[in-house]
């Protein structure tokens, strides 16, 4: 597994549920990228210019909403994840 550094997060995107409206099936290539996911691992926090570490607002296990094109895609053991900054997180889903 990957251990993120600093304010980085390892997020597993949630698969979008296939929705059929009016009998039209949308192919996988036309589906939008997921914008929800679960945080798998978090870094230690963001460092300030004077060396202090600011703790992150999210933790492993949180379900989050992130921007459509956020993060960098990585594949670990045939599972796709995103590595992103906490700044890319729009909110925590409760």
Tab-separated table of N, CA and C in Angstrom:
chain	number	residue	atom	x	y	z
A	1	UNK	N	0.851	-1.182	0.000
A	1	UNK	CA	0.000	0.000	0.000
A	1	UNK	C	0.889	1.234	0.000
A	2	UNK	N	0.347	2.321	-0.419
A	2	UNK	CA	1.070	3.597	-0.478
A	2	UNK	C	0.740	4.418	0.767
A	3	UNK	N	1.756	5.036	1.348
A	3	UNK	CA	1.554	5.966	2.463
A	3	UNK	C	1.764	7.372	1.921
A	4	UNK	N	0.691	8.170	1.834
A	4	UNK	CA	0.814	9.531	1.304
A	4	UNK	C	1.682	10.410	2.198
A	5	UNK	N	2.328	11.382	1.616
A	5	UNK	CA	3.168	12.320	2.352
A	5	UNK	C	2.481	13.671	2.484
A	6	UNK	N	2.841	14.412	3.508
A	6	UNK	CA	2.335	15.771	3.690
A	6	UNK	C	0.826	15.834	3.745
A	7	UNK	N	0.240	16.710	2.914
A	7	UNK	CA	-1.214	16.880	2.922
A	7	UNK	C	-1.898	16.037	1.844
A	8	UNK	N	-1.218	15.000	1.369
A	8	UNK	CA	-1.786	14.140	0.317
A	8	UNK	C	-2.672	13.052	0.908
A	9	UNK	N	-3.636	12.586	0.098
A	9	UNK	CA	-4.595	11.566	0.501
A	9	UNK	C	-4.643	10.479	-0.557
A	10	UNK	N	-4.890	9.244	-0.146
A	10	UNK	CA	-5.125	8.136	-1.070
A	10	UNK	C	-6.625	7.857	-1.013
A	11	UNK	N	-7.304	8.024	-2.155
A	11	UNK	CA	-8.756	7.906	-2.222
A	11	UNK	C	-9.140	6.814	-3.203
A	12	UNK	N	-10.079	5.967	-2.799
A	12	UNK	CA	-10.625	4.952	-3.701
A	12	UNK	C	-11.955	5.482	-4.218
A	13	UNK	N	-12.025	5.809	-5.517
A	13	UNK	CA	-13.274	6.345	-6.072
A	13	UNK	C	-14.404	5.324	-5.977
A	14	UNK	N	-15.602	5.820	-5.704
A	14	UNK	CA	-16.791	4.985	-5.644
A	14	UNK	C	-17.314	4.813	-7.061
A	15	UNK	N	-17.600	3.577	-7.433
A	15	UNK	CA	-18.121	3.321	-8.771
A	15	UNK	C	-19.510	3.920	-8.912
A	16	UNK	N	-19.738	4.614	-10.018
A	16	UNK	CA	-21.052	5.195	-10.286
A	16	UNK	C	-22.040	4.081	-10.615
A	17	UNK	N	-23.230	4.202	-10.084
A	17	UNK	CA	-24.263	3.216	-10.371
A	17	UNK	C	-24.845	3.492	-11.746
A	18	UNK	N	-25.049	2.421	-12.521
A	18	UNK	CA	-25.580	2.571	-13.870
A	18	UNK	C	-27.051	2.941	-13.790
A	19	UNK	N	-27.393	4.047	-14.420
A	19	UNK	CA	-28.772	4.510	-14.413
A	19	UNK	C	-29.304	4.450	-15.839
A	20	UNK	N	-30.446	3.822	-15.980
A	20	UNK	CA	-31.086	3.738	-17.290
A	20	UNK	C	-32.334	4.600	-17.247
A	21	UNK	N	-32.430	5.540	-18.156
A	21	UNK	CA	-33.605	6.397	-18.236
A	21	UNK	C	-34.215	6.242	-19.610
A	22	UNK	N	-35.454	5.919	-19.637
A	22	UNK	CA	-36.144	5.801	-20.920
A	22	UNK	C	-35.609	4.673	-21.783
A	23	UNK	N	-35.015	3.652	-21.147
A	23	UNK	CA	-34.507	2.515	-21.906
A	23	UNK	C	-33.173	2.751	-22.579
A	24	UNK	N	-32.534	3.902	-22.338
A	24	UNK	CA	-31.237	4.214	-22.958
A	24	UNK	C	-30.129	3.760	-22.019
A	25	UNK	N	-29.224	2.955	-22.528
A	25	UNK	CA	-28.075	2.500	-21.737
A	25	UNK	C	-26.865	3.331	-22.160
A	26	UNK	N	-26.217	3.927	-21.173
A	26	UNK	CA	-25.057	4.777	-21.447
A	26	UNK	C	-23.806	3.903	-21.430
A	27	UNK	N	-22.997	3.898	-22.504
A	27	UNK	CA	-21.778	3.081	-22.516
A	27	UNK	C	-20.753	3.593	-21.512
A	28	UNK	N	-19.862	2.692	-21.067
A	28	UNK	CA	-18.840	3.049	-20.077
A	28	UNK	C	-17.990	4.226	-20.518
A	29	UNK	N	-17.715	4.339	-21.808
A	29	UNK	CA	-16.844	5.412	-22.289
A	29	UNK	C	-17.498	6.783	-22.174
A	30	UNK	N	-18.821	6.843	-22.089
A	30	UNK	CA	-19.521	8.124	-22.006
A	30	UNK	C	-19.867	8.514	-20.576
A	31	UNK	N	-19.651	7.613	-19.628
A	31	UNK	CA	-19.978	7.910	-18.236
A	31	UNK	C	-18.969	8.903	-17.672
A	32	UNK	N	-19.468	9.737	-16.769
A	32	UNK	CA	-18.583	10.711	-16.133
A	32	UNK	C	-17.730	10.029	-15.074
A	33	UNK	N	-16.574	10.640	-14.796
A	33	UNK	CA	-15.694	10.105	-13.765
A	33	UNK	C	-16.366	10.251	-12.410
A	34	UNK	N	-16.139	9.286	-11.503
A	34	UNK	CA	-16.724	9.405	-10.165
A	34	UNK	C	-16.198	10.634	-9.450
A	35	UNK	N	-17.052	11.240	-8.641
A	35	UNK	CA	-16.648	12.399	-7.862
A	35	UNK	C	-16.792	12.138	-6.376
A	36	UNK	N	-17.053	10.884	-6.025
A	36	UNK	CA	-17.135	10.493	-4.630
A	36	UNK	C	-16.136	9.374	-4.389
A	37	UNK	N	-15.686	9.266	-3.162
A	37	UNK	CA	-14.766	8.187	-2.843
A	37	UNK	C	-14.570	8.050	-1.355
A	38	UNK	N	-13.804	7.029	-0.997
A	38	UNK	CA	-13.483	6.777	0.399
A	38	UNK	C	-11.994	6.976	0.596
A	39	UNK	N	-11.642	7.680	1.645
A	39	UNK	CA	-10.233	7.916	1.948
A	39	UNK	C	-9.656	6.633	2.533
A	40	UNK	N	-8.581	6.150	1.928
A	40	UNK	CA	-7.916	4.927	2.360
A	40	UNK	C	-6.759	5.243	3.306
A	41	UNK	N	-5.989	6.279	2.987
A	41	UNK	CA	-4.838	6.663	3.815
A	41	UNK	C	-4.621	8.167	3.708
A	42	UNK	N	-4.059	8.759	4.755
A	42	UNK	CA	-3.781	10.194	4.775
A	42	UNK	C	-2.326	10.443	5.154
A	43	UNK	N	-1.813	11.576	4.713
A	43	UNK	CA	-0.457	11.980	5.075
A	43	UNK	C	-0.433	12.546	6.487
A	44	UNK	N	0.717	13.065	6.885
A	44	UNK	CA	0.903	13.569	8.249
A	44	UNK	C	0.322	14.952	8.461
A	45	UNK	N	0.147	15.729	7.409
A	45	UNK	CA	-0.395	17.078	7.526
A	45	UNK	C	0.397	18.054	6.679
A	46	UNK	N	-0.122	19.259	6.588
A	46	UNK	CA	0.501	20.297	5.766
A	46	UNK	C	1.517	21.073	6.604
A	47	UNK	N	2.723	21.241	6.049
A	47	UNK	CA	3.765	21.988	6.758
A	47	UNK	C	3.683	23.462	6.390
A	48	UNK	N	3.788	24.314	7.409
A	48	UNK	CA	3.819	25.757	7.186
A	48	UNK	C	5.259	26.176	6.899
A	49	UNK	N	5.436	27.437	6.544
A	49	UNK	CA	6.773	27.945	6.233
A	49	UNK	C	7.715	27.892	7.437
A	50	UNK	N	7.155	27.990	8.646
A	50	UNK	CA	8.001	27.945	9.836
A	50	UNK	C	8.181	26.537	10.396
A	51	UNK	N	7.740	25.501	9.650
A	51	UNK	CA	7.992	24.116	10.025
A	51	UNK	C	6.923	23.445	10.863
A	52	UNK	N	5.865	24.173	11.227
A	52	UNK	CA	4.785	23.562	12.006
A	52	UNK	C	3.925	22.703	11.085
A	53	UNK	N	3.336	21.650	11.650
A	53	UNK	CA	2.479	20.758	10.875
A	53	UNK	C	1.026	21.027	11.249
A	54	UNK	N	0.209	21.313	10.238
A	54	UNK	CA	-1.221	21.527	10.446
A	54	UNK	C	-1.928	20.212	10.140
A	55	UNK	N	-2.660	19.699	11.122
A	55	UNK	CA	-3.353	18.418	10.960
A	55	UNK	C	-4.411	18.513	9.857
A	56	UNK	N	-4.680	17.382	9.207
A	56	UNK	CA	-5.680	17.335	8.152
A	56	UNK	C	-7.082	17.268	8.748
A	57	UNK	N	-8.072	17.751	8.005
A	57	UNK	CA	-9.462	17.753	8.457
A	57	UNK	C	-10.168	16.436	8.164
A	58	UNK	N	-9.548	15.560	7.388
A	58	UNK	CA	-10.162	14.282	7.009
A	58	UNK	C	-9.322	13.137	7.562
A	59	UNK	N	-9.945	11.939	7.620
A	59	UNK	CA	-9.231	10.767	8.131
A	59	UNK	C	-9.593	9.564	7.284
A	60	UNK	N	-8.834	8.500	7.421
A	60	UNK	CA	-9.111	7.272	6.694
A	60	UNK	C	-10.510	6.785	7.051
A	61	UNK	N	-11.260	6.360	6.033
A	61	UNK	CA	-12.625	5.891	6.240
A	61	UNK	C	-13.679	6.925	5.907
A	62	UNK	N	-13.296	8.214	5.841
A	62	UNK	CA	-14.265	9.261	5.479
A	62	UNK	C	-14.701	9.099	4.032
A	63	UNK	N	-15.977	9.319	3.773
A	63	UNK	CA	-16.504	9.352	2.409
A	63	UNK	C	-16.522	10.813	1.998
A	64	UNK	N	-15.903	11.112	0.846
A	64	UNK	CA	-15.705	12.504	0.454
A	64	UNK	C	-16.195	12.774	-0.965
A	65	UNK	N	-16.393	14.045	-1.232
A	65	UNK	CA	-16.757	14.544	-2.547
A	65	UNK	C	-15.578	15.368	-3.044
A	66	UNK	N	-15.141	15.127	-4.286
A	66	UNK	CA	-13.988	15.848	-4.815
A	66	UNK	C	-14.284	16.336	-6.227
A	67	UNK	N	-13.452	17.242	-6.721
A	67	UNK	CA	-13.615	17.801	-8.050
A	67	UNK	C	-13.486	16.750	-9.142
A	68	UNK	N	-14.155	16.986	-10.255
A	68	UNK	CA	-14.234	16.012	-11.350
A	68	UNK	C	-12.865	15.581	-11.870
A	69	UNK	N	-11.929	16.500	-11.972
A	69	UNK	CA	-10.616	16.169	-12.539
A	69	UNK	C	-9.513	16.235	-11.487
A	70	UNK	N	-9.854	15.995	-10.239
A	70	UNK	CA	-8.888	16.078	-9.140
A	70	UNK	C	-8.007	14.842	-9.065
A	71	UNK	N	-6.823	15.035	-8.560
A	71	UNK	CA	-5.951	13.924	-8.230
A	71	UNK	C	-5.198	13.316	-9.393
A	72	UNK	N	-4.322	12.407	-9.038
A	72	UNK	CA	-3.514	11.645	-9.981
A	72	UNK	C	-3.896	10.186	-9.842
A	73	UNK	N	-4.225	9.548	-10.955
A	73	UNK	CA	-4.644	8.153	-10.925
A	73	UNK	C	-3.436	7.233	-10.755
A	74	UNK	N	-3.576	6.253	-9.842
A	74	UNK	CA	-2.564	5.224	-9.648
A	74	UNK	C	-3.278	3.878	-9.555
A	75	UNK	N	-2.575	2.830	-9.969
A	75	UNK	CA	-3.152	1.490	-9.925
A	75	UNK	C	-2.274	0.626	-9.023
A	76	UNK	N	-2.898	0.041	-7.980
A	76	UNK	CA	-2.181	-0.806	-7.043
A	76	UNK	C	-2.915	-2.144	-6.995
A	77	UNK	N	-2.227	-3.229	-7.339
A	77	UNK	CA	-2.831	-4.566	-7.342
A	77	UNK	C	-4.141	-4.591	-8.120
A	78	UNK	N	-4.150	-3.989	-9.309
A	78	UNK	CA	-5.310	-3.934	-10.208
A	78	UNK	C	-6.498	-3.157	-9.637
A	79	UNK	N	-6.284	-2.343	-8.625
A	79	UNK	CA	-7.335	-1.476	-8.090
A	79	UNK	C	-6.909	-0.039	-8.343
A	80	UNK	N	-7.846	0.778	-8.867
A	80	UNK	CA	-7.525	2.170	-9.179
A	80	UNK	C	-7.802	3.073	-7.983
A	81	UNK	N	-6.853	3.959	-7.708
A	81	UNK	CA	-6.954	4.933	-6.629
A	81	UNK	C	-6.609	6.305	-7.187
A	82	UNK	N	-6.868	7.331	-6.389
A	82	UNK	CA	-6.450	8.689	-6.697
A	82	UNK	C	-5.590	9.193	-5.551
A	83	UNK	N	-4.506	9.874	-5.881
A	83	UNK	CA	-3.721	10.587	-4.881
A	83	UNK	C	-4.009	12.058	-5.107
A	84	UNK	N	-4.482	12.722	-4.054
A	84	UNK	CA	-4.839	14.133	-4.192
A	84	UNK	C	-4.509	14.899	-2.927
A	85	UNK	N	-4.516	16.195	-3.049
A	85	UNK	CA	-4.289	17.070	-1.919
A	85	UNK	C	-5.599	17.266	-1.159
A	86	UNK	N	-5.502	17.573	0.121
A	86	UNK	CA	-6.725	17.854	0.879
A	86	UNK	C	-7.481	19.028	0.268
A	87	UNK	N	-6.796	19.950	-0.388
A	87	UNK	CA	-7.441	21.100	-1.016
A	87	UNK	C	-8.399	20.683	-2.130
A	88	UNK	N	-8.225	19.472	-2.700
A	88	UNK	CA	-9.101	18.974	-3.756
A	88	UNK	C	-10.427	18.440	-3.211
A	89	UNK	N	-10.503	18.217	-1.895
A	89	UNK	CA	-11.712	17.695	-1.276
A	89	UNK	C	-12.713	18.838	-1.100
A	90	UNK	N	-13.930	18.607	-1.622
A	90	UNK	CA	-14.974	19.637	-1.529
A	90	UNK	C	-15.787	19.501	-0.243
A	91	UNK	N	-15.921	18.278	0.257
A	91	UNK	CA	-16.684	18.062	1.483
A	91	UNK	C	-16.686	16.616	1.900
A	92	UNK	N	-17.113	16.388	3.149
A	92	UNK	CA	-17.248	15.033	3.693
A	92	UNK	C	-18.720	14.660	3.616
A	93	UNK	N	-19.008	13.471	3.115
A	93	UNK	CA	-20.387	12.990	2.994
A	93	UNK	C	-20.733	12.254	4.279
A	94	UNK	N	-21.827	12.689	4.922
A	94	UNK	CA	-22.211	12.036	6.177
A	94	UNK	C	-23.336	11.048	5.973
